[in-house]
Amino acid sequence: SIAFVHDAQLGGRSARVKLKDDSALPRAVDQLDDTQVGDGEMIEECLIRCRHVMGRVERRRQEEESAKKRQAEQEAEHERKRKAEAKAAVSAAIAEKKRKAREDVA
């Protein structure tokens, strides 16, 4: 959806665009920013300037996703450490068993 609004910063008209897929916004901005449009006859020539202004809901969703990702990374790191400690404990137990076996033989 598109809503045209007066933009005091730019001193003219602006359009507020809402896409169905919010994740497409950064790509759309990259593709449209500094684009010259219009043919000068039927459609007035103008330069399109785009910027992505993140709303409160989107910012909150992004922060939640980041927090979940950090949590998953921390859990994965904890699991790697736990496995490494278990492996080290098994190796130590095997080494101790071999040492005792050598002592028993001697």
Short mmCIF file of N, CA, C and O in Angstrom, two decimals:
data_model
loop_
_atom_site.label_atom_id
_atom_site.label_comp_id
_atom_site.label_asym_id
_atom_site.label_seq_id
_atom_site.Cartn_x
_atom_site.Cartn_y
_atom_site.Cartn_z
N SER A 1 0.84 -1.17 0.00
CA SER A 1 0.00 0.00 0.00
C SER A 1 0.89 1.25 0.00
O SER A 1 2.01 1.22 0.49
N ILE A 2 0.36 2.32 -0.54
CA ILE A 2 1.10 3.58 -0.64
C ILE A 2 0.23 4.70 -0.08
O ILE A 2 -0.95 4.78 -0.38
N ALA A 3 0.85 5.56 0.71
CA ALA A 3 0.16 6.76 1.20
C ALA A 3 1.08 7.94 0.93
O ALA A 3 2.25 7.94 1.34
N PHE A 4 0.57 8.95 0.21
CA PHE A 4 1.36 10.15 -0.05
C PHE A 4 1.18 11.10 1.12
O PHE A 4 0.07 11.32 1.59
N VAL A 5 2.30 11.67 1.58
CA VAL A 5 2.28 12.57 2.73
C VAL A 5 3.18 13.76 2.43
O VAL A 5 4.07 13.69 1.59
N HIS A 6 2.93 14.86 3.13
CA HIS A 6 3.81 16.01 3.01
C HIS A 6 5.04 15.76 3.88
O HIS A 6 4.92 15.30 5.01
N ASP A 7 6.21 16.02 3.34
CA ASP A 7 7.46 15.80 4.06
C ASP A 7 8.13 17.14 4.32
O ASP A 7 8.66 17.77 3.41
N ALA A 8 8.07 17.61 5.56
CA ALA A 8 8.64 18.91 5.91
C ALA A 8 10.16 18.92 5.74
O ALA A 8 10.74 19.94 5.38
N GLN A 9 10.82 17.79 5.99
CA GLN A 9 12.28 17.73 5.85
C GLN A 9 12.71 17.93 4.41
O GLN A 9 13.67 18.61 4.14
N LEU A 10 11.98 17.32 3.50
CA LEU A 10 12.34 17.40 2.08
C LEU A 10 11.63 18.56 1.38
O LEU A 10 11.98 18.90 0.25
N GLY A 11 10.65 19.15 2.03
CA GLY A 11 9.94 20.26 1.44
C GLY A 11 9.07 19.86 0.27
O GLY A 11 8.94 20.60 -0.70
N GLY A 12 8.48 18.70 0.31
CA GLY A 12 7.65 18.25 -0.80
C GLY A 12 6.84 17.05 -0.41
O GLY A 12 6.57 16.80 0.76
N ARG A 13 6.48 16.29 -1.44
CA ARG A 13 5.69 15.09 -1.20
C ARG A 13 6.59 13.90 -0.92
O ARG A 13 7.69 13.78 -1.46
N SER A 14 6.07 13.02 -0.13
CA SER A 14 6.73 11.74 0.14
C SER A 14 5.66 10.66 0.09
O SER A 14 4.47 10.96 0.19
N ALA A 15 6.11 9.46 -0.06
CA ALA A 15 5.18 8.34 -0.05
C ALA A 15 5.61 7.36 1.02
O ALA A 15 6.79 7.05 1.15
N ARG A 16 4.66 6.90 1.77
CA ARG A 16 4.91 5.86 2.75
C ARG A 16 4.44 4.56 2.11
O ARG A 16 3.27 4.42 1.77
N VAL A 17 5.38 3.63 1.93
CA VAL A 17 5.09 2.38 1.23
C VAL A 17 5.13 1.23 2.22
O VAL A 17 6.06 1.12 3.01
N LYS A 18 4.12 0.39 2.16
CA LYS A 18 4.06 -0.81 3.01
C LYS A 18 4.04 -2.01 2.09
O LYS A 18 3.17 -2.14 1.24
N LEU A 19 5.06 -2.87 2.22
CA LEU A 19 5.13 -4.08 1.41
C LEU A 19 4.50 -5.25 2.16
O LEU A 19 4.46 -5.27 3.39
N LYS A 20 4.05 -6.24 1.41
CA LYS A 20 3.48 -7.45 2.03
C LYS A 20 4.54 -8.17 2.83
O LYS A 20 4.27 -8.70 3.89
N ASP A 21 5.76 -8.19 2.29
CA ASP A 21 6.87 -8.90 2.93
C ASP A 21 7.87 -7.88 3.46
O ASP A 21 8.65 -7.31 2.70
N ASP A 22 7.85 -7.64 4.78
CA ASP A 22 8.75 -6.65 5.38
C ASP A 22 10.22 -6.95 5.15
O ASP A 22 11.04 -6.05 5.10
N SER A 23 10.55 -8.22 4.99
CA SER A 23 11.95 -8.57 4.80
C SER A 23 12.47 -8.08 3.44
O SER A 23 13.68 -8.01 3.23
N ALA A 24 11.57 -7.72 2.53
CA ALA A 24 11.97 -7.22 1.21
C ALA A 24 12.29 -5.72 1.23
O ALA A 24 12.79 -5.19 0.24
N LEU A 25 12.01 -5.03 2.34
CA LEU A 25 12.21 -3.59 2.39
C LEU A 25 13.65 -3.15 2.11
O LEU A 25 13.86 -2.26 1.28
N PRO A 26 14.65 -3.72 2.77
CA PRO A 26 16.02 -3.26 2.49
C PRO A 26 16.42 -3.42 1.02
O PRO A 26 17.05 -2.54 0.43
N ARG A 27 16.01 -4.53 0.42
CA ARG A 27 16.33 -4.77 -0.99
C ARG A 27 15.60 -3.76 -1.88
O ARG A 27 16.18 -3.22 -2.83
N ALA A 28 14.34 -3.49 -1.59
CA ALA A 28 13.57 -2.53 -2.37
C ALA A 28 14.19 -1.14 -2.29
O ALA A 28 14.30 -0.43 -3.29
N VAL A 29 14.62 -0.75 -1.11
CA VAL A 29 15.26 0.55 -0.93
C VAL A 29 16.54 0.62 -1.76
O VAL A 29 16.78 1.60 -2.47
N ASP A 30 17.36 -0.43 -1.71
CA ASP A 30 18.60 -0.45 -2.49
C ASP A 30 18.32 -0.33 -3.99
O ASP A 30 19.06 0.35 -4.70
N GLN A 31 17.28 -0.96 -4.46
CA GLN A 31 16.97 -0.95 -5.89
C GLN A 31 16.35 0.36 -6.35
O GLN A 31 16.56 0.78 -7.48
N LEU A 32 15.60 1.03 -5.48
CA LEU A 32 14.87 2.22 -5.90
C LEU A 32 15.57 3.54 -5.59
O LEU A 32 15.32 4.54 -6.28
N ASP A 33 16.41 3.58 -4.58
CA ASP A 33 17.03 4.84 -4.18
C ASP A 33 17.83 5.45 -5.33
O ASP A 33 18.57 4.76 -6.03
N ASP A 34 17.68 6.75 -5.52
CA ASP A 34 18.36 7.52 -6.58
C ASP A 34 17.98 7.05 -7.98
O ASP A 34 18.79 7.08 -8.90
N THR A 35 16.73 6.66 -8.16
CA THR A 35 16.24 6.23 -9.47
C THR A 35 15.48 7.38 -10.12
O THR A 35 14.61 8.00 -9.50
N GLN A 36 15.81 7.68 -11.36
CA GLN A 36 15.11 8.70 -12.13
C GLN A 36 13.90 8.04 -12.81
O GLN A 36 14.05 7.00 -13.45
N VAL A 37 12.71 8.61 -12.63
CA VAL A 37 11.50 8.07 -13.23
C VAL A 37 10.75 9.16 -13.98
O VAL A 37 11.01 10.34 -13.80
N GLY A 38 9.82 8.75 -14.80
CA GLY A 38 9.00 9.69 -15.57
C GLY A 38 9.59 9.92 -16.94
O GLY A 38 10.79 9.85 -17.15
N ASP A 39 8.68 10.21 -17.90
CA ASP A 39 9.14 10.43 -19.27
C ASP A 39 9.16 11.91 -19.64
O ASP A 39 9.59 12.27 -20.73
N GLY A 40 8.70 12.79 -18.76
CA GLY A 40 8.71 14.22 -19.03
C GLY A 40 7.51 14.68 -19.83
O GLY A 40 7.28 15.87 -19.96
N GLU A 41 6.75 13.78 -20.40
CA GLU A 41 5.57 14.15 -21.18
C GLU A 41 4.30 13.76 -20.43
O GLU A 41 3.56 14.61 -19.97
N MET A 42 4.09 12.46 -20.32
CA MET A 42 2.89 11.98 -19.64
C MET A 42 3.09 11.97 -18.11
O MET A 42 2.18 12.27 -17.37
N ILE A 43 4.30 11.61 -17.72
CA ILE A 43 4.61 11.51 -16.30
C ILE A 43 5.78 12.44 -16.00
O ILE A 43 6.82 12.38 -16.66
N GLU A 44 5.58 13.31 -15.02
CA GLU A 44 6.61 14.26 -14.64
C GLU A 44 7.89 13.52 -14.22
O GLU A 44 7.83 12.53 -13.49
N GLU A 45 9.03 14.01 -14.70
CA GLU A 45 10.30 13.39 -14.30
C GLU A 45 10.59 13.75 -12.86
O GLU A 45 10.38 14.89 -12.43
N CYS A 46 11.08 12.78 -12.16
CA CYS A 46 11.48 13.04 -10.77
C CYS A 46 12.49 11.99 -10.32
O CYS A 46 12.65 10.94 -10.93
N LEU A 47 13.17 12.32 -9.27
CA LEU A 47 14.18 11.44 -8.69
C LEU A 47 13.58 10.81 -7.45
O LEU A 47 13.07 11.50 -6.57
N ILE A 48 13.65 9.50 -7.39
CA ILE A 48 13.14 8.77 -6.23
C ILE A 48 14.25 8.63 -5.21
O ILE A 48 15.35 8.17 -5.52
N ARG A 49 13.96 9.03 -4.00
CA ARG A 49 14.87 8.82 -2.87
C ARG A 49 14.16 7.87 -1.91
O ARG A 49 13.00 8.09 -1.57
N CYS A 50 14.86 6.84 -1.49
CA CYS A 50 14.26 5.85 -0.59
C CYS A 50 15.10 5.70 0.67
O CYS A 50 16.33 5.78 0.62
N ARG A 51 14.42 5.44 1.74
CA ARG A 51 15.09 5.05 2.98
C ARG A 51 14.14 4.14 3.74
O ARG A 51 12.92 4.24 3.60
N HIS A 52 14.72 3.27 4.48
CA HIS A 52 13.94 2.31 5.25
C HIS A 52 13.91 2.80 6.69
O HIS A 52 14.94 2.87 7.34
N VAL A 53 12.73 3.15 7.14
CA VAL A 53 12.55 3.59 8.52
C VAL A 53 11.86 2.46 9.27
O VAL A 53 10.71 2.11 8.97
N MET A 54 12.59 1.88 10.20
CA MET A 54 12.06 0.73 10.93
C MET A 54 11.05 1.18 11.97
O MET A 54 11.33 2.07 12.77
N GLY A 55 9.90 0.55 11.95
CA GLY A 55 8.86 0.86 12.93
C GLY A 55 9.09 0.14 14.25
O GLY A 55 9.94 -0.73 14.37
N ARG A 56 8.31 0.53 15.24
CA ARG A 56 8.45 -0.03 16.59
C ARG A 56 8.21 -1.54 16.60
O ARG A 56 8.97 -2.29 17.22
N VAL A 57 7.20 -2.00 15.88
CA VAL A 57 6.87 -3.43 15.86
C VAL A 57 8.00 -4.22 15.20
O VAL A 57 8.44 -5.25 15.70
N GLU A 58 8.48 -3.71 14.06
CA GLU A 58 9.56 -4.39 13.34
C GLU A 58 10.84 -4.41 14.18
O GLU A 58 11.55 -5.41 14.24
N ARG A 59 11.13 -3.28 14.83
CA ARG A 59 12.33 -3.21 15.68
C ARG A 59 12.24 -4.22 16.82
O ARG A 59 13.20 -4.94 17.11
N ARG A 60 11.07 -4.32 17.44
CA ARG A 60 10.88 -5.28 18.54
C ARG A 60 11.05 -6.71 18.03
O ARG A 60 11.71 -7.53 18.67
N ARG A 61 10.47 -7.00 16.86
CA ARG A 61 10.58 -8.35 16.28
C ARG A 61 12.05 -8.67 15.99
O ARG A 61 12.53 -9.76 16.29
N GLN A 62 12.76 -7.69 15.45
CA GLN A 62 14.16 -7.91 15.14
C GLN A 62 14.99 -8.13 16.41
O GLN A 62 15.87 -8.99 16.45
N GLU A 63 14.69 -7.36 17.45
CA GLU A 63 15.40 -7.53 18.72
C GLU A 63 15.11 -8.91 19.32
O GLU A 63 16.01 -9.56 19.86
N GLU A 64 13.85 -9.37 19.22
CA GLU A 64 13.50 -10.70 19.72
C GLU A 64 14.23 -11.79 18.95
O GLU A 64 14.73 -12.75 19.55
N GLU A 65 14.31 -11.64 17.64
CA GLU A 65 15.03 -12.62 16.82
C GLU A 65 16.51 -12.65 17.18
O GLU A 65 17.11 -13.71 17.28
N SER A 66 17.09 -11.47 17.40
CA SER A 66 18.50 -11.39 17.79
C SER A 66 18.72 -12.05 19.14
O SER A 66 19.70 -12.77 19.34
N ALA A 67 17.80 -11.81 20.07
CA ALA A 67 17.93 -12.42 21.40
C ALA A 67 17.82 -13.94 21.31
O ALA A 67 18.60 -14.65 21.96
N LYS A 68 16.89 -14.44 20.49
CA LYS A 68 16.76 -15.89 20.31
C LYS A 68 18.02 -16.48 19.68
O LYS A 68 18.47 -17.55 20.08
N LYS A 69 18.58 -15.77 18.73
CA LYS A 69 19.80 -16.25 18.07
C LYS A 69 20.96 -16.30 19.05
O LYS A 69 21.70 -17.27 19.10
N ARG A 70 21.11 -15.24 19.86
CA ARG A 70 22.17 -15.23 20.88
C ARG A 70 21.99 -16.37 21.87
O ARG A 70 22.95 -17.05 22.24
N GLN A 71 20.74 -16.61 22.28
CA GLN A 71 20.44 -17.69 23.22
C GLN A 71 20.81 -19.04 22.62
O GLN A 71 21.44 -19.88 23.27
N ALA A 72 20.45 -19.25 21.35
CA ALA A 72 20.77 -20.51 20.68
C ALA A 72 22.27 -20.69 20.56
O ALA A 72 22.80 -21.80 20.76
N GLU A 73 22.99 -19.61 20.26
CA GLU A 73 24.46 -19.67 20.15
C GLU A 73 25.08 -20.01 21.51
O GLU A 73 26.02 -20.81 21.59
N GLN A 74 24.56 -19.40 22.57
CA GLN A 74 25.07 -19.68 23.92
C GLN A 74 24.80 -21.14 24.30
O GLN A 74 25.67 -21.80 24.88
N GLU A 75 23.62 -21.63 23.97
CA GLU A 75 23.30 -23.02 24.28
C GLU A 75 24.18 -23.98 23.49
O GLU A 75 24.65 -24.99 24.02
N ALA A 76 24.43 -23.65 22.23
CA ALA A 76 25.30 -24.49 21.40
C ALA A 76 26.72 -24.49 21.95
O ALA A 76 27.38 -25.54 22.00
N GLU A 77 27.20 -23.34 22.37
CA GLU A 77 28.56 -23.26 22.96
C GLU A 77 28.63 -24.05 24.26
O GLU A 77 29.60 -24.76 24.52
N HIS A 78 27.59 -23.95 25.08
CA HIS A 78 27.54 -24.72 26.33
C HIS A 78 27.58 -26.22 26.03
O HIS A 78 28.30 -26.98 26.70
N GLU A 79 26.83 -26.64 25.01
CA GLU A 79 26.80 -28.06 24.63
C GLU A 79 28.17 -28.51 24.12
O GLU A 79 28.63 -29.62 24.43
N ARG A 80 28.85 -27.67 23.32
CA ARG A 80 30.19 -28.01 22.83
C ARG A 80 31.16 -28.18 24.00
O ARG A 80 31.95 -29.12 24.03
N LYS A 81 31.08 -27.27 24.97
CA LYS A 81 31.96 -27.37 26.14
C LYS A 81 31.67 -28.62 26.94
O LYS A 81 32.57 -29.31 27.39
N ARG A 82 30.37 -28.93 27.11
CA ARG A 82 29.99 -30.12 27.87
C ARG A 82 30.53 -31.38 27.20
O ARG A 82 31.09 -32.26 27.85
N LYS A 83 30.42 -31.43 25.86
CA LYS A 83 30.92 -32.60 25.13
C LYS A 83 32.44 -32.69 25.21
O LYS A 83 32.99 -33.78 25.35
N ALA A 84 33.11 -31.54 25.13
CA ALA A 84 34.57 -31.54 25.23
C ALA A 84 35.02 -32.01 26.61
O ALA A 84 35.98 -32.78 26.74
N GLU A 85 34.32 -31.57 27.66
CA GLU A 85 34.66 -32.00 29.02
C GLU A 85 34.40 -33.49 29.19
O GLU A 85 35.20 -34.20 29.82
N ALA A 86 33.31 -33.99 28.62
CA ALA A 86 33.01 -35.42 28.71
C ALA A 86 34.07 -36.23 27.98
O ALA A 86 34.54 -37.27 28.48
N LYS A 87 34.48 -35.75 26.82
CA LYS A 87 35.51 -36.44 26.05
C LYS A 87 36.83 -36.46 26.82
O LYS A 87 37.53 -37.49 26.87
N ALA A 88 37.16 -35.33 27.44
CA ALA A 88 38.39 -35.25 28.22
C ALA A 88 38.32 -36.20 29.43
O ALA A 88 39.32 -36.86 29.76
N ALA A 89 37.15 -36.29 30.05
CA ALA A 89 36.99 -37.18 31.20
C ALA A 89 37.14 -38.65 30.78
O ALA A 89 37.79 -39.44 31.48
N VAL A 90 36.59 -39.01 29.63
CA VAL A 90 36.72 -40.38 29.13
C VAL A 90 38.18 -40.68 28.82
O VAL A 90 38.71 -41.74 29.17
N SER A 91 38.86 -39.73 28.16
CA SER A 91 40.27 -39.92 27.84
C SER A 91 41.10 -40.09 29.11
O SER A 91 42.00 -40.94 29.17
N ALA A 92 40.80 -39.29 30.13
CA ALA A 92 41.54 -39.39 31.39
C ALA A 92 41.27 -40.74 32.06
O ALA A 92 42.18 -41.36 32.61
N ALA A 93 40.02 -41.19 32.01
CA ALA A 93 39.68 -42.48 32.62
C ALA A 93 40.39 -43.62 31.90
O ALA A 93 40.91 -44.55 32.54
N ILE A 94 40.48 -43.57 30.58
CA ILE A 94 41.18 -44.60 29.81
C ILE A 94 42.66 -44.59 30.13
O ILE A 94 43.28 -45.64 30.33
N ALA A 95 43.23 -43.39 30.20
CA ALA A 95 44.65 -43.27 30.53
C ALA A 95 44.93 -43.82 31.92
O ALA A 95 45.94 -44.51 32.14
N GLU A 96 44.06 -43.55 32.86
CA GLU A 96 44.22 -44.05 34.23
C GLU A 96 44.12 -45.57 34.26
O GLU A 96 44.89 -46.26 34.94
N LYS A 97 43.18 -46.13 33.49
CA LYS A 97 43.02 -47.57 33.42
C LYS A 97 44.28 -48.23 32.85
O LYS A 97 44.75 -49.25 33.34
N LYS A 98 44.83 -47.61 31.80
CA LYS A 98 46.06 -48.15 31.20
C LYS A 98 47.22 -48.06 32.17
O LYS A 98 48.03 -48.98 32.26
N ARG A 99 47.31 -46.97 32.91
CA ARG A 99 48.38 -46.80 33.89
C ARG A 99 48.29 -47.88 34.96
O ARG A 99 49.29 -48.52 35.31
N LYS A 100 47.08 -48.13 35.46
CA LYS A 100 46.90 -49.16 36.48
C LYS A 100 47.23 -50.54 35.92
O LYS A 100 47.81 -51.39 36.62
N ALA A 101 46.85 -50.79 34.68
CA ALA A 101 47.15 -52.09 34.06
C ALA A 101 48.67 -52.29 33.96
O ALA A 101 49.17 -53.39 34.19
N ARG A 102 49.41 -51.24 33.62
CA ARG A 102 50.88 -51.34 33.53
C ARG A 102 51.47 -51.61 34.92
O ARG A 102 52.43 -52.38 35.07
N GLU A 103 50.92 -50.96 35.93
CA GLU A 103 51.40 -51.17 37.29
C GLU A 103 51.15 -52.60 37.75
O GLU A 103 51.98 -53.20 38.42
N ASP A 104 49.99 -53.16 37.38
CA ASP A 104 49.65 -54.52 37.77
C ASP A 104 50.57 -55.53 37.09
O ASP A 104 50.91 -56.57 37.66
N VAL A 105 51.00 -55.25 35.86
CA VAL A 105 51.88 -56.14 35.12
C VAL A 105 53.30 -56.09 35.71
O VAL A 105 53.98 -57.10 35.77
N ALA A 106 53.70 -54.93 36.17
CA ALA A 106 55.06 -54.77 36.68
C ALA A 106 55.22 -55.26 38.06
O ALA A 106 55.05 -56.03 38.75
#
